[in-house]
Structure formats: structure tokens, C-alpha cells
Amino acid sequence: MHGTAPNRPSLSILLAAPRGFCAGVDRAIQIVEAALERFGAPVYVRHEIVHNRHVVETLEAKGAVFVDELAEVPEGRPVVFSAHGVPKSVPAEAQSRNMIYVDATCPLVSKVHHEAEHHHAAGRRIVLIGHAGHPEVVGTLGQLPEGAITLVETVEDVARLDADDSTPLAYITQTTLSVDETAEIVAALRARIASVVAPRKEDICYATTNRQTAVKTIAPRCDAMIVVGSPNSSNSRRLVEVALRAGSADAFLLQRAAGLDWARLKGVATLGITAGASAPEILVEEVIAACRERFDVSVEEISAGEETMRFNMPRALSA
Ligand code: SF4
């Protein structure tokens, strides 16, 4: 519709930056695309390559086939492991079946795997701060023999730990946690076991941290915040929590513009928009376009910093 629409309420959109794709997600998608080019379709992918339906469906249209387990991959076809990382048993099984496999595990997840191995070799018990059942946590737990790593999800779990100051202990974390909640859990851990060894450099990744900082910057000005992302995306869910904690009156996840409950924007004058690390920018644009159909929209991007991180492709595909 053209021309002025005097009855449309005005809506001021604050766009958080950085938002959306991180270097690990970018690389994982490129790996699947490069594998399709190198080996031809179909290329099998164990688990959602990244937690976003739109990304998965786009790759499916190009010839990727998503499976839950290696047993579903036919003889002779290549398989890609997702960005979240896999237990050691998975590449071991692929090797024993002589499969062609490409590992799209984010290098920042691999870094946590290496820390776990290092602590284990040094004779330390390991506490993993993370969310039970998330594929990254399953992958990290699977780097070492059962029982070597204890999962801790809350401050209460720390109180239940069977350890004291004489226990050689180290902690590692999932990469996509809430920075503030994790700090509380770490403080509780230190209060119980002062000698606990911390990661040399934060395990929560730069992308998670930056997206949370950007949300905190705009949240106090927002009547509502939309986080474009999938319900199974850990970093996206954390952004909703961070927005609420930082003062946005309302905050919710949204997969696609079509699913937006407009009643929730009733009375909203300032709307924050961000996107999880696995959500493509096109989905953010879709939400803004949908808002423009109902509101007189102004958009202001608020940057909490630049991102320059890039990861190399695995050697198997970079030649
Ligand atoms: S969110 Fe962080 S750890 Fe996860 S893929 Fe992106 S950069 Fe890697």
C-alpha cells in the first residue's frame, strides 16, 4: 500500500548489534555447502547443523539430508557433524565404518573439548556448567570416559557436589550460557572449592557474550524485545532471559514473522529486535517488514561493538 496511513500507530524499533550469525554457524553452513559441491548430493548431516529450521530447510533444498544417527547414513555417502560437537564415539564409529566424514564442530567448542582432556590428563575431576540434553553438552561429556565430568546446571547443583578443597577440580562451561547466571554458579563453586581451576580464557564464546551485551544495552529502553531464533537454540533462549533481566518489559522468541502474536505488541512504543547466533538476517528483515505493514516504523541500530572473528574451513574441504 502506498501513501500515508494516518491511523497506523508508530513503532520505534531498536535493532541490537551484533546479532544473528556467528563465525561458527557461518563456517558450519559453508562446510555443508562445500561438501555438497565436493561430493554431490546427497550429503548427510548428523543432527541439525545449527539450530534453525530455515537454515536446515535451505540446505535440504540443496541436497543435504539430516539424520539422528550414523546408522541412517547409507554406505559410501559422506556425513557432516554439526557445529555443536559430537562425543568421541561418533568419529570413532565413522572411522570403523570407513565413512567419509567432515567435522563442522565450532573451533570454540573444540577448545572446550581440549580443556576437558587436559584437565583429565592432569588428574582433575571436571565440572561442566551447562544444560542437560543439549547436543553440545552431550558432545562435551562424550570426550571423556563416563563419570569423569559432572554436569552442573544451577547454584543448587553446586551445593550437592560431592567434593571439598582437597579434590583436584576444574570447571568448563557450555559456550552459549548466560554470562551473568554462569558467573553466579562459578562464584558458588569457588565459595565451596577455592582451588577450582578456571578456563584460561572464558568458555562462553565471544558471539554469545556480544549478543547478550547488545541486548543489555537496549533492553532498558524497550517495552518488548523479539529474539529471532529457534526454541532449541540455547543462545537465543538466553537472549530472552537477558532481555527480561535487563529491563525489557516483555521478551519472546520468534521463529518467523508469520508466527508473531500481534496482540503482544499492543501498547508497545519501543520494540527491541535481536537474533540468536543461528538465525539468518533475512528472518530479522522479514519481522521488520511485517511490522511496517501495521505500524509507522522507525529503525535505529544500536551497536555494542564490531565482530571480526572468522574460522578457517577444515583441511579436507579447503583444498
Ligand atoms: S555460538 Fe559461539 S560456540 Fe556456538 S557456533 Fe557460534 S561462535 Fe561457535
Coordinates of C-alpha atoms and ligand atoms in Angstrom, one line a residue:
M1 CA 0.0 0.0 0.0
H2 CA 1.3 3.5 -0.9
G3 CA 0.8 6.9 0.6
T4 CA 0.4 7.9 4.2
A5 CA -1.7 5.8 6.6
P6 CA -2.6 8.2 9.4
N7 CA -4.1 5.6 11.6
R8 CA -1.1 3.4 11.9
P9 CA 0.5 3.6 15.4
S10 CA 4.1 4.5 15.4
L11 CA 6.7 1.9 16.5
S12 CA 10.3 2.6 17.2
I13 CA 12.5 -0.4 16.6
L14 CA 15.9 -0.7 18.3
L15 CA 18.0 -3.2 16.4
A16 CA 20.7 -4.8 18.5
A17 CA 24.1 -5.3 17.0
P18 CA 25.9 -7.6 16.9
R19 CA 23.1 -10.1 16.3
G20 CA 22.5 -13.3 14.2
F21 CA 25.1 -15.5 12.6
C22 CA 28.4 -16.1 14.4
A23 CA 31.6 -17.3 12.8
G24 CA 31.0 -20.9 13.9
V25 CA 27.5 -21.1 12.3
D26 CA 28.7 -19.4 9.2
R27 CA 31.5 -22.0 8.9
A28 CA 29.2 -24.9 9.6
I29 CA 26.8 -23.9 6.8
Q30 CA 29.8 -23.3 4.4
I31 CA 31.0 -26.8 5.3
V32 CA 27.8 -28.4 4.2
E33 CA 27.7 -26.4 1.0
A34 CA 31.3 -27.2 0.2
A35 CA 30.7 -30.9 0.9
L36 CA 27.7 -30.8 -1.5
E37 CA 29.9 -29.3 -4.1
R38 CA 32.8 -31.7 -3.5
F39 CA 30.8 -35.0 -3.2
G40 CA 27.5 -34.1 -4.9
A41 CA 24.1 -34.7 -3.3
P42 CA 23.0 -36.2 -1.0
V43 CA 25.3 -35.2 1.8
Y44 CA 24.2 -36.5 5.2
V45 CA 24.3 -34.3 8.3
R46 CA 24.1 -35.8 11.7
H47 CA 21.7 -33.6 13.7
E48 CA 20.6 -30.1 12.8
I49 CA 23.8 -28.4 11.5
V50 CA 22.8 -25.4 13.6
H51 CA 19.6 -24.9 15.5
N52 CA 17.5 -23.1 12.9
R53 CA 14.7 -24.5 10.8
H54 CA 15.1 -22.0 7.9
V55 CA 18.8 -22.9 7.6
V56 CA 18.1 -26.6 7.7
E57 CA 15.3 -26.4 5.1
T58 CA 17.5 -24.2 2.8
L59 CA 20.3 -26.9 3.0
E60 CA 17.8 -29.7 2.5
A61 CA 16.7 -28.0 -0.7
K62 CA 20.3 -28.1 -1.9
G63 CA 20.6 -31.9 -1.2
A64 CA 21.5 -32.2 2.5
V65 CA 19.8 -35.0 4.4
F66 CA 19.5 -34.6 8.2
V67 CA 19.7 -37.8 10.3
D68 CA 19.8 -38.5 14.0
E69 CA 22.5 -41.3 13.9
L70 CA 25.3 -42.5 11.7
A71 CA 23.4 -45.8 11.2
E72 CA 21.0 -43.9 9.0
V73 CA 23.8 -42.9 6.5
P74 CA 23.9 -45.2 3.5
E75 CA 27.2 -46.9 2.6
G76 CA 29.6 -44.6 0.6
R77 CA 27.8 -41.3 1.4
P78 CA 29.6 -38.5 3.2
V79 CA 28.4 -37.2 6.6
V80 CA 28.9 -33.9 8.3
F81 CA 28.9 -33.5 12.1
S82 CA 27.0 -30.4 13.5
A83 CA 28.5 -27.2 14.9
H84 CA 27.7 -28.3 18.5
G85 CA 30.3 -31.1 18.6
V86 CA 30.0 -34.8 19.0
P87 CA 31.0 -37.4 21.6
K88 CA 34.3 -39.2 20.7
S89 CA 32.3 -42.3 19.9
V90 CA 30.8 -40.7 16.8
P91 CA 34.0 -40.1 14.7
A92 CA 35.3 -43.5 16.1
E93 CA 32.2 -45.2 14.6
A94 CA 32.6 -43.3 11.3
Q95 CA 36.2 -44.4 11.1
S96 CA 35.4 -48.0 11.9
R97 CA 32.8 -48.0 9.0
N98 CA 35.3 -46.3 6.7
M99 CA 32.9 -43.4 6.2
I100 CA 33.9 -40.1 4.7
Y101 CA 33.1 -37.5 7.4
V102 CA 33.6 -33.8 7.9
D103 CA 33.5 -32.3 11.3
A104 CA 31.7 -28.9 11.5
T105 CA 32.2 -28.6 15.3
C106 CA 32.9 -24.9 16.1
P107 CA 36.5 -24.4 17.0
L108 CA 35.4 -22.7 20.2
V109 CA 33.5 -25.9 21.2
S110 CA 36.6 -27.9 20.3
K111 CA 38.6 -25.6 22.6
V112 CA 36.4 -26.7 25.5
H113 CA 36.9 -30.4 24.5
H114 CA 40.7 -29.9 24.6
E115 CA 40.4 -28.2 28.1
A116 CA 38.5 -31.2 29.3
E117 CA 41.1 -33.6 28.0
H118 CA 43.9 -31.5 29.5
H119 CA 42.3 -31.5 33.0
H120 CA 41.6 -35.2 32.8
A121 CA 45.2 -36.0 31.9
A122 CA 46.3 -33.7 34.8
G123 CA 44.2 -35.9 37.2
R124 CA 41.5 -33.3 37.9
R125 CA 37.8 -34.0 38.2
I126 CA 35.8 -31.8 35.9
V127 CA 32.6 -29.9 36.5
L128 CA 30.8 -28.9 33.3
I129 CA 28.4 -26.0 33.7
G130 CA 25.6 -26.4 31.1
H131 CA 22.2 -27.6 30.2
A132 CA 21.4 -31.3 30.3
G133 CA 20.5 -32.8 27.0
H134 CA 21.8 -30.0 24.8
P135 CA 23.8 -31.6 21.9
E136 CA 26.9 -29.5 22.9
V137 CA 26.7 -30.9 26.4
V138 CA 26.3 -34.4 25.2
G139 CA 29.3 -33.9 22.9
T140 CA 31.5 -32.4 25.7
L141 CA 30.5 -35.2 28.2
G142 CA 31.4 -37.7 25.5
Q143 CA 35.0 -36.5 25.2
L144 CA 36.0 -38.5 28.3
P145 CA 35.0 -41.8 30.0
E146 CA 31.7 -41.8 31.8
G147 CA 31.9 -40.2 35.3
A148 CA 35.0 -38.0 34.5
I149 CA 32.8 -35.0 34.1
T150 CA 29.9 -33.9 36.4
L151 CA 27.2 -31.7 34.9
V152 CA 26.1 -28.7 37.0
E153 CA 23.1 -26.7 35.9
T154 CA 22.4 -24.5 38.9
V155 CA 23.8 -23.0 42.1
E156 CA 21.8 -25.7 43.9
D157 CA 23.7 -28.4 42.0
V158 CA 26.9 -26.9 43.2
A159 CA 25.8 -27.3 46.8
R160 CA 25.1 -31.0 46.1
L161 CA 28.6 -31.7 44.7
D162 CA 30.5 -34.4 46.4
A163 CA 33.8 -32.6 46.7
D164 CA 35.9 -30.5 49.0
D165 CA 39.0 -28.3 48.9
S166 CA 41.3 -31.4 48.7
T167 CA 39.6 -32.6 45.5
P168 CA 41.6 -31.6 42.4
L169 CA 38.8 -29.9 40.4
A170 CA 38.4 -27.8 37.3
Y171 CA 35.4 -26.3 35.6
I172 CA 34.5 -25.8 32.0
T173 CA 31.2 -24.5 30.5
Q174 CA 28.9 -24.7 27.6
T175 CA 29.6 -21.9 25.1
T176 CA 26.2 -20.4 24.9
L177 CA 25.2 -19.8 28.5
S178 CA 24.0 -16.6 30.2
V179 CA 27.1 -14.7 31.2
D180 CA 25.6 -13.4 34.5
E181 CA 24.0 -16.7 35.6
T182 CA 27.2 -18.6 34.9
A183 CA 29.1 -16.0 37.0
E184 CA 26.8 -16.8 39.9
I185 CA 27.4 -20.6 39.5
V186 CA 31.1 -20.1 39.3
A187 CA 31.1 -17.9 42.4
A188 CA 29.2 -20.6 44.3
L189 CA 31.7 -23.2 43.0
R190 CA 34.7 -21.0 44.2
A191 CA 33.0 -20.4 47.6
R192 CA 32.8 -24.2 48.1
I193 CA 36.1 -25.2 46.5
A194 CA 38.5 -22.3 46.4
S195 CA 41.2 -24.2 44.5
V196 CA 38.9 -25.0 41.5
V197 CA 40.8 -24.4 38.2
A198 CA 39.1 -22.0 35.8
P199 CA 39.4 -21.9 32.0
R200 CA 42.3 -19.8 30.9
K201 CA 40.1 -17.9 28.5
E202 CA 36.3 -17.8 29.1
D203 CA 34.4 -20.8 27.6
I204 CA 31.3 -18.8 26.9
C205 CA 32.1 -17.7 23.4
Y206 CA 32.6 -14.2 22.0
A207 CA 29.3 -14.4 20.0
T208 CA 27.2 -15.3 23.0
T209 CA 28.8 -12.6 25.1
N210 CA 28.5 -9.9 22.5
R211 CA 24.8 -10.7 21.7
Q212 CA 24.0 -10.6 25.4
T213 CA 25.9 -7.3 25.8
A214 CA 24.0 -5.8 22.8
V215 CA 20.7 -6.9 24.3
K216 CA 21.5 -5.4 27.7
T217 CA 22.3 -2.1 26.1
I218 CA 18.9 -1.7 24.5
A219 CA 16.7 -3.6 26.9
P220 CA 16.1 -0.8 29.4
R221 CA 14.5 1.3 26.6
C222 CA 12.3 -1.5 25.3
D223 CA 8.6 -2.2 26.0
A224 CA 9.2 -5.6 24.3
M225 CA 12.0 -7.5 22.7
I226 CA 11.8 -10.0 19.9
V227 CA 14.6 -12.6 19.7
V228 CA 14.6 -14.2 16.3
G229 CA 15.6 -17.8 16.9
S230 CA 14.5 -21.3 17.4
P231 CA 13.2 -22.8 20.7
N232 CA 16.0 -25.4 20.7
S233 CA 18.7 -22.7 20.2
S234 CA 20.4 -22.3 23.6
N235 CA 22.0 -18.9 22.9
S236 CA 18.6 -17.5 21.6
R237 CA 16.8 -18.6 24.7
R238 CA 19.4 -17.0 26.9
L239 CA 18.9 -13.7 25.0
V240 CA 15.2 -13.7 26.0
E241 CA 16.2 -14.2 29.7
V242 CA 18.9 -11.5 29.4
A243 CA 16.4 -9.0 27.9
L244 CA 13.9 -9.5 30.7
R245 CA 16.6 -9.3 33.4
A246 CA 18.0 -6.1 31.9
G247 CA 14.7 -4.4 32.0
S248 CA 12.7 -5.1 28.8
A249 CA 9.0 -5.3 30.0
D250 CA 8.4 -8.3 27.7
A251 CA 10.7 -10.5 25.6
F252 CA 10.0 -13.6 23.5
L253 CA 11.4 -15.9 20.9
L254 CA 10.1 -15.8 17.3
Q255 CA 11.0 -18.3 14.6
R256 CA 9.3 -16.5 11.6
A257 CA 7.4 -13.3 11.2
A258 CA 4.3 -15.3 10.3
G259 CA 4.2 -16.7 13.8
L260 CA 4.1 -13.2 15.5
D261 CA 1.3 -12.8 18.0
W262 CA 0.4 -9.1 17.3
A263 CA -1.6 -8.8 20.5
R264 CA 1.7 -9.0 22.3
L265 CA 2.8 -5.7 20.6
K266 CA -0.4 -3.8 21.7
G267 CA 0.7 -0.7 23.5
V268 CA 4.4 -1.3 22.6
A269 CA 6.1 2.0 21.6
T270 CA 9.7 0.8 21.5
L271 CA 10.5 -2.7 20.3
G272 CA 13.9 -4.3 20.5
I273 CA 14.9 -6.9 17.9
T274 CA 17.8 -9.2 18.0
A275 CA 18.6 -12.7 16.6
G276 CA 20.4 -15.7 18.0
A277 CA 23.7 -16.9 16.6
S278 CA 22.0 -19.5 14.4
A279 CA 19.3 -17.1 12.9
P280 CA 19.9 -15.6 9.4
E281 CA 19.5 -11.9 8.9
I282 CA 16.8 -12.5 6.3
L283 CA 14.5 -13.6 9.2
V284 CA 15.1 -10.3 11.0
E285 CA 14.3 -8.3 7.8
E286 CA 11.1 -10.4 7.5
V287 CA 10.0 -9.3 11.0
I288 CA 10.7 -5.6 10.3
A289 CA 8.8 -5.8 7.0
A290 CA 5.8 -7.4 8.8
C291 CA 6.0 -4.5 11.4
R292 CA 6.0 -1.9 8.6
E293 CA 2.7 -3.3 7.4
R294 CA 1.0 -2.5 10.7
F295 CA 3.0 0.3 12.2
D296 CA 4.6 3.6 11.2
V297 CA 8.1 2.2 11.8
S298 CA 11.4 3.9 12.5
V299 CA 14.6 1.7 12.9
E300 CA 17.7 2.6 14.8
E301 CA 20.6 0.1 15.0
I302 CA 22.5 0.3 18.3
S303 CA 25.9 -1.3 18.2
A304 CA 27.7 -2.7 21.2
G305 CA 30.8 -3.5 19.2
E306 CA 32.2 -4.8 16.0
E307 CA 32.9 -8.5 15.3
T308 CA 35.7 -9.7 13.0
M309 CA 36.0 -13.3 14.0
R310 CA 36.4 -15.8 11.1
F311 CA 37.3 -19.5 11.2
N312 CA 39.1 -21.5 8.6
M313 CA 37.5 -24.3 6.7
P314 CA 38.6 -27.9 7.7
R315 CA 41.6 -29.0 5.6
A316 CA 39.6 -31.7 3.9
L317 CA 37.4 -29.1 2.2
S318 CA 39.7 -26.1 1.9
A319 CA 41.9 -27.5 -0.9
Ligands
SF4_1 S1 27.6 -19.6 19.3 FE1 29.8 -19.5 19.7 S2 30.5 -21.6 20.1 FE2 28.5 -21.7 19.1 S3 29.0 -21.9 16.9 FE3 28.8 -19.7 17.4 S4 30.9 -19.0 17.8 FE4 30.9 -21.2 18.0

